[in-house]
Coordinates of C-alpha atoms and ligand atoms in Angstrom, one line a residue:
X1 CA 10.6 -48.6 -11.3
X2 CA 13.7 -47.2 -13.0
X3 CA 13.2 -43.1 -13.0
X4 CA 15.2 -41.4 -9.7
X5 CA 13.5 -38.7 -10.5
X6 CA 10.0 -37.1 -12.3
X7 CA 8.8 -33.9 -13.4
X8 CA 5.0 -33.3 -13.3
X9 CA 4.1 -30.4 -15.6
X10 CA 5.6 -30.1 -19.3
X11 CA 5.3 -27.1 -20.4
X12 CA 8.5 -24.3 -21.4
X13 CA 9.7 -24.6 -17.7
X14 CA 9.1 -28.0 -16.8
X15 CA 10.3 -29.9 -20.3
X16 CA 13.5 -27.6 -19.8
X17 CA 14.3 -28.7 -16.1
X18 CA 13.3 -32.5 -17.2
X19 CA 15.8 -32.0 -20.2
X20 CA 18.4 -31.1 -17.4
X21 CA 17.9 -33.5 -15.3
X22 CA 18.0 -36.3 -18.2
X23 CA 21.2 -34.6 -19.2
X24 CA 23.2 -35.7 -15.8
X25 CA 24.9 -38.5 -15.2
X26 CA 22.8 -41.3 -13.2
X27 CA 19.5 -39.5 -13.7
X28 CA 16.6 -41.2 -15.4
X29 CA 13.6 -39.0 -15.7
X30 CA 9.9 -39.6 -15.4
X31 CA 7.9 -37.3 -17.0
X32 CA 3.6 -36.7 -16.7
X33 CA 1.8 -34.0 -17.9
X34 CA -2.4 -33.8 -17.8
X35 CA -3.2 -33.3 -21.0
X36 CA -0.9 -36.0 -23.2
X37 CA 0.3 -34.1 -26.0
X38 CA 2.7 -32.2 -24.3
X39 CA 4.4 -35.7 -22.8
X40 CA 4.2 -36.7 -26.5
X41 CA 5.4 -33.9 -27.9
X42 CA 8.6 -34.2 -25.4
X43 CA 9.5 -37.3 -26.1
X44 CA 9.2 -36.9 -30.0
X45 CA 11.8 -34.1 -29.8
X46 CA 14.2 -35.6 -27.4
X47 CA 14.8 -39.0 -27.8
X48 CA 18.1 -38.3 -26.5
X49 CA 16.9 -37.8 -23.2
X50 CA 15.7 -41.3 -22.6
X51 CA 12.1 -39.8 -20.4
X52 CA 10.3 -42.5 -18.6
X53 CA 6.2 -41.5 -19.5
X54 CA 3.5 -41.3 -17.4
X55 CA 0.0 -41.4 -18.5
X56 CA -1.6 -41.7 -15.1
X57 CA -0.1 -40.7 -11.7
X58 CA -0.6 -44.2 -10.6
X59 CA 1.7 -45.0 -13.6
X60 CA 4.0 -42.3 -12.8
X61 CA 4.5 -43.1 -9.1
X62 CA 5.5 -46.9 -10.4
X63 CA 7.9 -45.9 -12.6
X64 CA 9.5 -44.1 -9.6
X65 CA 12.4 -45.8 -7.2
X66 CA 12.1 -44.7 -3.6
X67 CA 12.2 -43.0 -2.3
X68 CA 10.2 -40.8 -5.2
X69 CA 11.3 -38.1 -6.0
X70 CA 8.9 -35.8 -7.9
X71 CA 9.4 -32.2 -9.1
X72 CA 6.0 -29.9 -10.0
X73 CA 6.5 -27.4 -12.6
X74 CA 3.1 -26.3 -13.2
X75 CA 0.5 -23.2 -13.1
X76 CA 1.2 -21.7 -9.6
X77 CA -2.0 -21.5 -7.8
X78 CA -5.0 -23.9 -7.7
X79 CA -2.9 -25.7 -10.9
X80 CA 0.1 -26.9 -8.0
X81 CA -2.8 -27.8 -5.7
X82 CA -4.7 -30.6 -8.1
X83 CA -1.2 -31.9 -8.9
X84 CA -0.9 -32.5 -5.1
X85 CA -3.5 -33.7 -4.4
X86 CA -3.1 -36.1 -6.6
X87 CA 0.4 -37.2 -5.9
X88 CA -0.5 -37.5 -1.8
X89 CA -3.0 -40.6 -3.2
X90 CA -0.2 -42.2 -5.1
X91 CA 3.1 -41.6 -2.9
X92 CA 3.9 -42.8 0.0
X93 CA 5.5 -41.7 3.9
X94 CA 9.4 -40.6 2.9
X95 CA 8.7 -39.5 -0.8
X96 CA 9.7 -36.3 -1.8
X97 CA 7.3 -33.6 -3.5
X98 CA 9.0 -30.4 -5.0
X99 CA 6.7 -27.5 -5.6
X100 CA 9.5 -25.6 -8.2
X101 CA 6.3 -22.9 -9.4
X102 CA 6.5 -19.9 -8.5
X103 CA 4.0 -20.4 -5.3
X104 CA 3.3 -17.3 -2.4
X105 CA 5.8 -18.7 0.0
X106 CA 2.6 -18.7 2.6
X107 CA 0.6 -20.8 0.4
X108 CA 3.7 -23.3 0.5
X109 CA 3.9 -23.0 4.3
X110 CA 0.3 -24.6 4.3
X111 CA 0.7 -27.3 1.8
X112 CA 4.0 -28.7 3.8
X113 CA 2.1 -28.6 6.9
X114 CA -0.9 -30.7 5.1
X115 CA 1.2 -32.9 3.4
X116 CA 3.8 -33.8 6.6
X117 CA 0.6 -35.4 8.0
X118 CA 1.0 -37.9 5.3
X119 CA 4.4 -38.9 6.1
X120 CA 5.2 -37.1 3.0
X121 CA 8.0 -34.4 2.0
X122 CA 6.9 -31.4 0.5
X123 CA 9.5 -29.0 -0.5
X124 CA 8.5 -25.7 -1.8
X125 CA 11.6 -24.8 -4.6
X126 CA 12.0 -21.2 -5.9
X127 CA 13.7 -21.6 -9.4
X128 CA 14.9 -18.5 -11.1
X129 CA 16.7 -18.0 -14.2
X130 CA 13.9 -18.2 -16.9
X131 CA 13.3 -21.1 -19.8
X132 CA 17.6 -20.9 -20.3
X133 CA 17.8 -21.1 -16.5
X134 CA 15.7 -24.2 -16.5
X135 CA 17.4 -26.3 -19.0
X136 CA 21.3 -25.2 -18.8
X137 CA 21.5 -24.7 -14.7
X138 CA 19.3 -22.4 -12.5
X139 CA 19.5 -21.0 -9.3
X140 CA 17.8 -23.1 -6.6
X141 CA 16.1 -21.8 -4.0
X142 CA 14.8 -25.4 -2.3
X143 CA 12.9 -25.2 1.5
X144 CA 11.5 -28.1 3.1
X145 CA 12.5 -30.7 5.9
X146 CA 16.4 -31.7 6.5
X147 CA 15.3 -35.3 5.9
X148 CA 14.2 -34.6 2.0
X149 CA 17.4 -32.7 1.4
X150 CA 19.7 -36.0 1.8
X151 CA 18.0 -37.0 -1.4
X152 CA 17.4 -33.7 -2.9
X153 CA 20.9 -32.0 -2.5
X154 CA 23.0 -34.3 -4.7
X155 CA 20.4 -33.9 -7.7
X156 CA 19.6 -30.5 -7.2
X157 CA 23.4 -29.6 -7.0
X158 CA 24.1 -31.6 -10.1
X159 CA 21.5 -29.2 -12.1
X160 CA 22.2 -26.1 -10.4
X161 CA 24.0 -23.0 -12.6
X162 CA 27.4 -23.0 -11.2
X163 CA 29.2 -19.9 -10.2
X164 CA 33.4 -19.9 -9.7
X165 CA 33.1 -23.4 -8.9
X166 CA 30.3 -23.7 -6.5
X167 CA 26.5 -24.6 -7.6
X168 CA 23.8 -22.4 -7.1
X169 CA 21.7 -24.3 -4.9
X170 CA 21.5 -24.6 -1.1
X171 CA 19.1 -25.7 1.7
X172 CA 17.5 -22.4 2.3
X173 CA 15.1 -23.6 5.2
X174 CA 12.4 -25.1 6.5
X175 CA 8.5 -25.1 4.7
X176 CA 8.3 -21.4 3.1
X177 CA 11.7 -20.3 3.4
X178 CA 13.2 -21.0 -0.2
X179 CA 9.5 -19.8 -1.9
X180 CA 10.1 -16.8 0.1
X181 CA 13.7 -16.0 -0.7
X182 CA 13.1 -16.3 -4.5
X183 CA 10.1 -13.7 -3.8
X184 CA 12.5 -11.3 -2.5
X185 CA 14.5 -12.3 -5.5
X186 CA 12.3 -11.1 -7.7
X187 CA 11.2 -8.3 -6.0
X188 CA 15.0 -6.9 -6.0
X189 CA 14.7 -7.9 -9.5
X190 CA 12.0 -5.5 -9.9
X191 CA 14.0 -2.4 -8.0
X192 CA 17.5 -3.3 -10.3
X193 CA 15.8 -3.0 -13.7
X194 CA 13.9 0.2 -12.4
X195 CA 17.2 1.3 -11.4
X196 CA 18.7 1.0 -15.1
X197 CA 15.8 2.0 -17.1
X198 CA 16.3 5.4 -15.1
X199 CA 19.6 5.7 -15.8
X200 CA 18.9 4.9 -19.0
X201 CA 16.5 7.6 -19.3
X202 CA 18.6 10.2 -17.9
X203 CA 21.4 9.8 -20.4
X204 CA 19.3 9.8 -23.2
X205 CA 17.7 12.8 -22.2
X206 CA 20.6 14.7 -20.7
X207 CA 22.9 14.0 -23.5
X208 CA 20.8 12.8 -26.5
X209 CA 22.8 10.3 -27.4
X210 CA 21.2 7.0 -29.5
X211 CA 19.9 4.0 -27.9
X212 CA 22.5 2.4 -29.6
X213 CA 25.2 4.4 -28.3
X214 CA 24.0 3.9 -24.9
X215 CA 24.0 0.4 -25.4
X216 CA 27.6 1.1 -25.7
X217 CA 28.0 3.2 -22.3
X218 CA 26.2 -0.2 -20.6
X219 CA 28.6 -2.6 -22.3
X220 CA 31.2 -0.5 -20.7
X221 CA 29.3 -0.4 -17.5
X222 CA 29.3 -4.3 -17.4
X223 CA 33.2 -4.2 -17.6
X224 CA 33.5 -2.9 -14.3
X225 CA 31.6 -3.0 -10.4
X226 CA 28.0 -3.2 -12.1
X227 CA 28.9 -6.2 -14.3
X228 CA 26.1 -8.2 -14.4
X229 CA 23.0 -10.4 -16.0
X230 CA 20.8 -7.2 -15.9
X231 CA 23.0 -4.7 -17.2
X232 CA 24.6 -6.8 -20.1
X233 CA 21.0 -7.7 -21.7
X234 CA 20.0 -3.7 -21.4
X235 CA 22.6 -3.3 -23.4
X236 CA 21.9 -6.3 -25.9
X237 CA 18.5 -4.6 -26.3
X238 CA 19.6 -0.6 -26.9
X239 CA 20.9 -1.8 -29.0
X240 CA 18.6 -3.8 -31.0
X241 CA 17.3 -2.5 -34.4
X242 CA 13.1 -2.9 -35.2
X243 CA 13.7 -4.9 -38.6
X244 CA 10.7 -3.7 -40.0
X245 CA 10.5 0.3 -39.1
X246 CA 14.6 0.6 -38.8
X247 CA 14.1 2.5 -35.7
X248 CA 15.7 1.5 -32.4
X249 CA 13.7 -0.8 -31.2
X250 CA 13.2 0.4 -27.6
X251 CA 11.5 3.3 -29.5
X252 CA 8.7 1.3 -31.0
X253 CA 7.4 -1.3 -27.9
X254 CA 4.9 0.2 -25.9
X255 CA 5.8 2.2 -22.8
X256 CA 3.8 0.4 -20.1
X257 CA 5.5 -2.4 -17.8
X258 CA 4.2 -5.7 -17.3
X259 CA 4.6 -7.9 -14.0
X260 CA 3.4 -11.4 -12.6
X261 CA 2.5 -10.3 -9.1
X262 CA 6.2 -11.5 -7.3
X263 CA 7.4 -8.1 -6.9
X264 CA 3.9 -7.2 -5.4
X265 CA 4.2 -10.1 -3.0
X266 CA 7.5 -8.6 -1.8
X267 CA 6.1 -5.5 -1.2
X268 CA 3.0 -6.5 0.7
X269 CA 5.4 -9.2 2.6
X270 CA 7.5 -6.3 3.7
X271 CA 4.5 -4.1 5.2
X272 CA 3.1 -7.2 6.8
X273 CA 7.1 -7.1 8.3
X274 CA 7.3 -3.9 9.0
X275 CA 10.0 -3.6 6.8
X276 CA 11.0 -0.9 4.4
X277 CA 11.8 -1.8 0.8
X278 CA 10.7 1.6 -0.6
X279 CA 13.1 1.0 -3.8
X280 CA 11.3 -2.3 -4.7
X281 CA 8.2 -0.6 -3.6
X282 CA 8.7 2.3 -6.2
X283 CA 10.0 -0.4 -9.0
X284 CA 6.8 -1.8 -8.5
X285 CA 4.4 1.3 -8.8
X286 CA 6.5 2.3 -11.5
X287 CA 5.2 -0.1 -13.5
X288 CA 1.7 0.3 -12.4
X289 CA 2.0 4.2 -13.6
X290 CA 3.6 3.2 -17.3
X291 CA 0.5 0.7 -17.4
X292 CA -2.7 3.0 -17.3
X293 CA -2.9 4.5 -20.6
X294 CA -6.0 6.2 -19.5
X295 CA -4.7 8.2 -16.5
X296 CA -1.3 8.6 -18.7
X297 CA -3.5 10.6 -20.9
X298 CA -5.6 12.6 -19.2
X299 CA -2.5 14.2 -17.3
X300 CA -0.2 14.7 -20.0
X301 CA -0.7 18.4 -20.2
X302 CA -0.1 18.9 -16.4
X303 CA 2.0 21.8 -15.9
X304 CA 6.2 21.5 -15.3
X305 CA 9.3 21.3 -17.1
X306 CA 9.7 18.7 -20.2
X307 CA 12.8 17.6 -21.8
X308 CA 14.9 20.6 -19.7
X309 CA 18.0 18.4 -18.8
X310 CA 20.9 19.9 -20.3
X311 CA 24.1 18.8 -19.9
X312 CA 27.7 20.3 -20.3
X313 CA 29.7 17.4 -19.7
X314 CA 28.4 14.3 -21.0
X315 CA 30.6 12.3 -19.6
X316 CA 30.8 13.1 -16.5
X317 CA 27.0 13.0 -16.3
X318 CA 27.0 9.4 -17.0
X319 CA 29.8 9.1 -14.4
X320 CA 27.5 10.4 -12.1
X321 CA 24.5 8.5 -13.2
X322 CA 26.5 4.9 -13.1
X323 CA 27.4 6.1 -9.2
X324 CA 24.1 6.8 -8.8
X325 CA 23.0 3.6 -10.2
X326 CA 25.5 2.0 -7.7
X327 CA 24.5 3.6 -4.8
X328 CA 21.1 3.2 -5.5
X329 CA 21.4 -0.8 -6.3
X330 CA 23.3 -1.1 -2.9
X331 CA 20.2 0.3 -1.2
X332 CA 17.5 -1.9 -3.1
X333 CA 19.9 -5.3 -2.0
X334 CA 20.1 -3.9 1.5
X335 CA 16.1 -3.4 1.4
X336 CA 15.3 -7.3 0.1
X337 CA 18.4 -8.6 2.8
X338 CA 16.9 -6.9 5.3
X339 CA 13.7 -8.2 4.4
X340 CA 14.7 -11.8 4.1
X341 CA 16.4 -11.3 7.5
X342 CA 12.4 -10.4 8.7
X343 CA 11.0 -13.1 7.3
X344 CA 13.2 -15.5 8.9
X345 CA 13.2 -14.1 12.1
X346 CA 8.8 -14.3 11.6
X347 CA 8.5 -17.7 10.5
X348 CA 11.4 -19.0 12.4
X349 CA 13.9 -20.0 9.7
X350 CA 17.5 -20.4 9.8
X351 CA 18.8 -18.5 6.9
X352 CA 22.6 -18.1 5.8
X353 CA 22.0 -14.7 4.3
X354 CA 25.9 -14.7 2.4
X355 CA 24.7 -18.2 1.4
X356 CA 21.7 -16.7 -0.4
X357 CA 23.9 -14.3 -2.4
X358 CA 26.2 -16.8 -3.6
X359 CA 23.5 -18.8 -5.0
X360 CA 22.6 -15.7 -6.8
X361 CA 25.8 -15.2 -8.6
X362 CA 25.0 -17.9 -11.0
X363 CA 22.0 -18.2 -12.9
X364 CA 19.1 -16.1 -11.7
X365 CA 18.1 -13.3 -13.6
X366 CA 20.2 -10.9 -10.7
X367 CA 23.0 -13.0 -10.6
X368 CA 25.9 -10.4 -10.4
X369 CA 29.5 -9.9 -8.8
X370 CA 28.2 -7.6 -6.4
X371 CA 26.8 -10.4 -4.5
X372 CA 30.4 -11.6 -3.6
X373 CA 30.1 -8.2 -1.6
X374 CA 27.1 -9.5 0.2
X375 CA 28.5 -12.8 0.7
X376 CA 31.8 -11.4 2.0
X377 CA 29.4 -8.6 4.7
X378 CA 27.4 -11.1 6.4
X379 CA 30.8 -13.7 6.3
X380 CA 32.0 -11.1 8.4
X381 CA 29.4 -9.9 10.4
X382 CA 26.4 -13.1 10.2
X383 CA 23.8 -11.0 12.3
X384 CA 23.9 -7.7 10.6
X385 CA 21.4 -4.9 11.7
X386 CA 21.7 -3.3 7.8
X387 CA 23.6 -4.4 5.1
X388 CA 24.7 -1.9 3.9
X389 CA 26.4 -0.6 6.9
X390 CA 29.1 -3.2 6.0
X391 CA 32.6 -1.5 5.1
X392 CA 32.5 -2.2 1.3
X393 CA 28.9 -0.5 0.8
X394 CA 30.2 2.3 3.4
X395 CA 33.1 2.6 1.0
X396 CA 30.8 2.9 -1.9
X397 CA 28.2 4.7 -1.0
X398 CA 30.6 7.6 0.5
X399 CA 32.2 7.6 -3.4
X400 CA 29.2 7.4 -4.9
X401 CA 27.1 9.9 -2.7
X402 CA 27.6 13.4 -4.5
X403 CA 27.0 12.0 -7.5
X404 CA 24.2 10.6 -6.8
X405 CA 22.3 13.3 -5.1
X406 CA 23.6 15.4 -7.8
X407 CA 21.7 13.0 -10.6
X408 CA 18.5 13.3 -7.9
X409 CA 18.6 17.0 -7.8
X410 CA 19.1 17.5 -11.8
X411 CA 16.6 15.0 -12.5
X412 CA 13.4 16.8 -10.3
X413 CA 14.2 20.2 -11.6
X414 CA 13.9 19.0 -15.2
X415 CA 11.0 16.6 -14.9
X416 CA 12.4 13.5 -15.5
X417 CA 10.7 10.9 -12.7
X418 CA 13.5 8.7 -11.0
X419 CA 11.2 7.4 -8.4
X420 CA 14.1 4.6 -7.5
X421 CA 16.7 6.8 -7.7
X422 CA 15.3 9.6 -5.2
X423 CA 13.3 6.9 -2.6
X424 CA 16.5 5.0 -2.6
X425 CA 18.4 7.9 -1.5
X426 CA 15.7 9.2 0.9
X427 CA 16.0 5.9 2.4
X428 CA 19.3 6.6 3.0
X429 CA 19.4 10.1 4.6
X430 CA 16.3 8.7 6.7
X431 CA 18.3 5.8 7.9
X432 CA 21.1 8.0 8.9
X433 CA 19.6 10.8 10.7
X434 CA 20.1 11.8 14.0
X435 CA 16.4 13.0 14.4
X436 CA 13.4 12.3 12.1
X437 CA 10.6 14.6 12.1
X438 CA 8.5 11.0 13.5
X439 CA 8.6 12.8 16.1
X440 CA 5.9 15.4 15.0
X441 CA 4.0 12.4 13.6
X442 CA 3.5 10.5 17.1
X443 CA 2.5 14.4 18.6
X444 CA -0.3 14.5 15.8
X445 CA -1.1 10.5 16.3
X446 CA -1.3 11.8 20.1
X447 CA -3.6 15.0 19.5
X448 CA -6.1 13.2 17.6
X449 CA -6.3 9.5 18.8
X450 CA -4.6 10.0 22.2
X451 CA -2.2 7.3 21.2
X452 CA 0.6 8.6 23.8
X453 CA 4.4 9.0 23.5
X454 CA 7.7 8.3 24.8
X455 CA 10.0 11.3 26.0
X456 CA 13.5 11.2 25.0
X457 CA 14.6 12.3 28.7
X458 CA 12.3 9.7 30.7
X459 CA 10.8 6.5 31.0
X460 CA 7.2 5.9 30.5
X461 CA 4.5 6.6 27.8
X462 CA 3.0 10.2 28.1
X463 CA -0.1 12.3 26.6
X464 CA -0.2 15.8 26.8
X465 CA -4.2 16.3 27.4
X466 CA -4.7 18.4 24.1
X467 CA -8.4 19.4 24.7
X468 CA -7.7 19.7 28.0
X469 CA -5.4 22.2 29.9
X470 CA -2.9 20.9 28.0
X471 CA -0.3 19.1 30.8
X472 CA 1.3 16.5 30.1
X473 CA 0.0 12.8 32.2
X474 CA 1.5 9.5 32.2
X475 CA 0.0 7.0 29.9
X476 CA -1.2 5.5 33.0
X477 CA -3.4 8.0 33.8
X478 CA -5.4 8.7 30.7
X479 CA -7.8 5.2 31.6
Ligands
NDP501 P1 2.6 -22.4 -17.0 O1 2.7 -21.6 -15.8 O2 2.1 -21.8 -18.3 O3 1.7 -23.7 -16.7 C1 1.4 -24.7 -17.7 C2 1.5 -26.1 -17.1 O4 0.7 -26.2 -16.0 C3 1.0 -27.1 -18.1 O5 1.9 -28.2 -18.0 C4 -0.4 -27.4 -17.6 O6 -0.8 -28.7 -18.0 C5 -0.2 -27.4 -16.2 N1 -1.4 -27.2 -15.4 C6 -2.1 -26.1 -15.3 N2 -3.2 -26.3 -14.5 C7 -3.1 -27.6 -14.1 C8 -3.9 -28.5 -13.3 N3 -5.1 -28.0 -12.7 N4 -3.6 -29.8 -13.1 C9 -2.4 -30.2 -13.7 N5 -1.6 -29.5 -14.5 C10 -2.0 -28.2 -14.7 O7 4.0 -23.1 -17.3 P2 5.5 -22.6 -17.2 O8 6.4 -23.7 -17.7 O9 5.7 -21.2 -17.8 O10 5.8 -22.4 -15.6 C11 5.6 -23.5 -14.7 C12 5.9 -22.9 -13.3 O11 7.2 -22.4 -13.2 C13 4.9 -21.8 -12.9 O12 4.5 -21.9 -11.6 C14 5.8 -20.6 -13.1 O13 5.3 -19.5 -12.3 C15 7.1 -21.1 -12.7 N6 8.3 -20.4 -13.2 C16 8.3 -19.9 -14.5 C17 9.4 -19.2 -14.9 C18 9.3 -18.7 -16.3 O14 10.3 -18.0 -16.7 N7 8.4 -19.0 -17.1 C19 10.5 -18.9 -14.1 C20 10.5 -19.6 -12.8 C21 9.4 -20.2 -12.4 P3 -1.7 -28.8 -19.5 O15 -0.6 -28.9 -20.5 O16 -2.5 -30.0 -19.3 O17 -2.5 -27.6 -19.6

């Protein structure tokens, strides 16, 4: 045995992480794939590496020092589930096994809890930051047992992105916790590039400037509080030129938005919570409405105002629409922080929620300088209610707030759908008011399923007896 470490799965993601691995001092790499070619192919083009094959797990789990150390990088799914299986047969108690697919963070809960029986580690990794991420330093999102991270942190930290000196990787929690933070991840990932492509949307069609020229307003944008992954490659593609047509070539790919479920998963997660993450939630149904053609078409001619959004002042527009964008982007963090906060507090992890944002600022596909913010709230204040009641979104979001409801009201009189934009903001006026109109809701919920009420002047649960005489009982009564 001479490999500290393996990687089961060689395709883009896992060939890239093995690469990384190789690439740090002390590791030697064993590397298995099922179907050979791709462990061929591998070790054809990077000799450098010095990779340690596999053709059988049985050979793999040999090559292996102990205690092994294996990480999967294969089709999330049933694809993760043969791989473990198959490495429970060859491994043995104390080994480590690092799910690093993209995996439902419940599915992960129930493959640590079948494979601790075995004496076994299984540590359920969230790894963001794309092919790049993989082989030059991603964020690390690992879960699993105390005991696994002994062995896991020093590795894991030496192939981490690093951000202003610190790596990107830290012991999220126990079984699900580190699948489920880099769901929520994602799913903030979803609201943030909804968030640009509307503001992208509303300059172009409020001051009819060129893709390209936008491009320019984003570089700009990047230069100051929004600087970040997300807003710098927006910019790379405005301004991108379709070689063959000339055209910009935002103008020539087709209008409907693609997705790979995680954003979904966030969602769902968050009813299941009872949380509300209505600006991922729009992100996400955003792209479900850009991706039927066939509804698309049959309500084009629906009746209302089309390309209307005249603007005086261009640049004090897109002053407004960057605040907007701010404020807006404050809100969908606060959402997925709020949600993470949830989920801990369901499946009884400890999370260190600044932690989580620092190991965003490096390498993940939201990494930003924002998240310094969210580092520096919950450093402050580790239990809090909503994030962005901290001082520093407070601050921002009382700057930012006529601007943005400004770019909300502009945008629905001319047409122009900003579903993040206006849910983030309703989010905001609902979480501040004094009263909500729920209180209507529970006397209907009360009228027509007798499901009772609480009074704001008493104690108790009370239904008024609708088809009755209509007096008011205590719950008590109505059995
Ligand atoms: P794919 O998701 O395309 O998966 C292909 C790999 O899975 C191949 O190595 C394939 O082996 C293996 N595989 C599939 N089914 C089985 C099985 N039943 N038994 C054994 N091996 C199997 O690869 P990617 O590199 O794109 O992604 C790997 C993982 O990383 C996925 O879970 C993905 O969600 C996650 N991920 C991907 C990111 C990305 O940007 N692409 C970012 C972060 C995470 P074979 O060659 O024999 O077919």
């Amino acid at each position: 045995a001479t490999a500290n470490i393996g990687v089961v799965g060689l395709a883009v993601m896992g060939s890239n992480l093995a690469r990384n691995l190789a690439s740090r001092e002390g590791n030697t790499v064993a590397v298995y794939n099922r179907s050979r070619a791709k462990t061929d192919e591998l070790l054809t083009e990077h000799p450098e590496a010095g990779f340690v094959p596999a053709f059988s797990y049985d050979e793999f789990a040999a090559s292996l020092t102990v205690p092994r150390t294996a990480v999967i990088m294969v089709k999330a799914g049933a694809g993760t589930d043969a791989v473990i299986d198959e490495l429970v047969k060859v491994f043995e108690p104390g080994d480590i096994i690092v799910d690093g697919g993209n995996a439902l963070f419940t599915d992960t809960i129930r493959r640590e809890k079948a494979v601790r029986d075995t004496g076994i580690n299984f540590v359920g990794m969230g790894v963001s930051g794309g092919e790049e991420g993989a082989l030059l330093g991603p964020s690390l999102m690992p879960g699993g047992s105390d005991e696994s991270w002994v062995t896991l942190g020093p590795i894991l930290r030496s192939i981490a992105a690093v951000a202003e000196g610190e790596p990107c990787v830290t012991h999220v929690g126990h079984d699900g916790a580190g699948h489920f933070v880099k769901m929520v991840h994602n799913g903030i990932e979803y609201a943030d590039m909804q968030l640009i492509a509307e503001a992208y949307d509303l300059i172009r069609r409020g001051t009819g400037k060129t893709p390209a020229e936008i491009a320019d307003v984003f570089a700009q944008w990047n230069e100051g509080e929004l600087n970040s992954y997300l807003i710098e490659i927006t910019a790379e593609v405005l301004r991108a030129q379709d070689a063959a047509t000339g055209a910009p070539l935002v103008d020539v790919i087709v209008d409907q938005a693609g997705a790979k479920g995680t954003g979904g998963w966030t969602v769902q997660t968050a009813i299941d919570l009872g949380v509300p993450v209505s600006g991922i939630a729009e992100a996400v149904f955003a792209r479900s409405v850009s991706s039927h053609p066939e509804q698309r078409a049959v309500a084009a001619n629906l009746p209302g105002p089309v390309d209307e959004l005249r603007v005086d002042d261009a640049e004090a527009f897109i002053e407004d629409v960057r605040l907007a964008l701010f404020a807006s982007k404050i809100v969908a963090y606060s959402q997925g922080f709020d949600e993470i906060r949830a989920g801990a507090a369901q499946y009884g992890w400890t999370i260190d929620l600044g932690a989580v944002a620092k190991i965003w600022r490096g390498g993940c596909i939201i990494r930003a300088q924002f998240l310094n913010r969210i580092s520096d709230a919950y450093a402050e204040v580790p239990d809090l209610q909503v994030l962005l009641t901290a001082p520093y979104f407070v601050d921002a979001l009382q700057r930012a707030q006529d601007a943005w409801r400004r770019i909300v009201a502009q945008a629905a009189a001319a047409g122009i759908p900003s579903p993040a934009f206006s849910s983030s903001l309703a989010y905001y006026d609902g979480l501040r008011a004094d009263r909500l109109p729920a209180a209507l809701i529970q006397g209907q919920r009360d009228f027509f399923g007798a499901h009772t009420y609480r009074r704001v002047d008493r104690e108790g649960t009370f239904h008024t007896l609708w088809s009755g005489d209509r007096s008011e009982i205590t719950a008590e009564d109505t059995h």
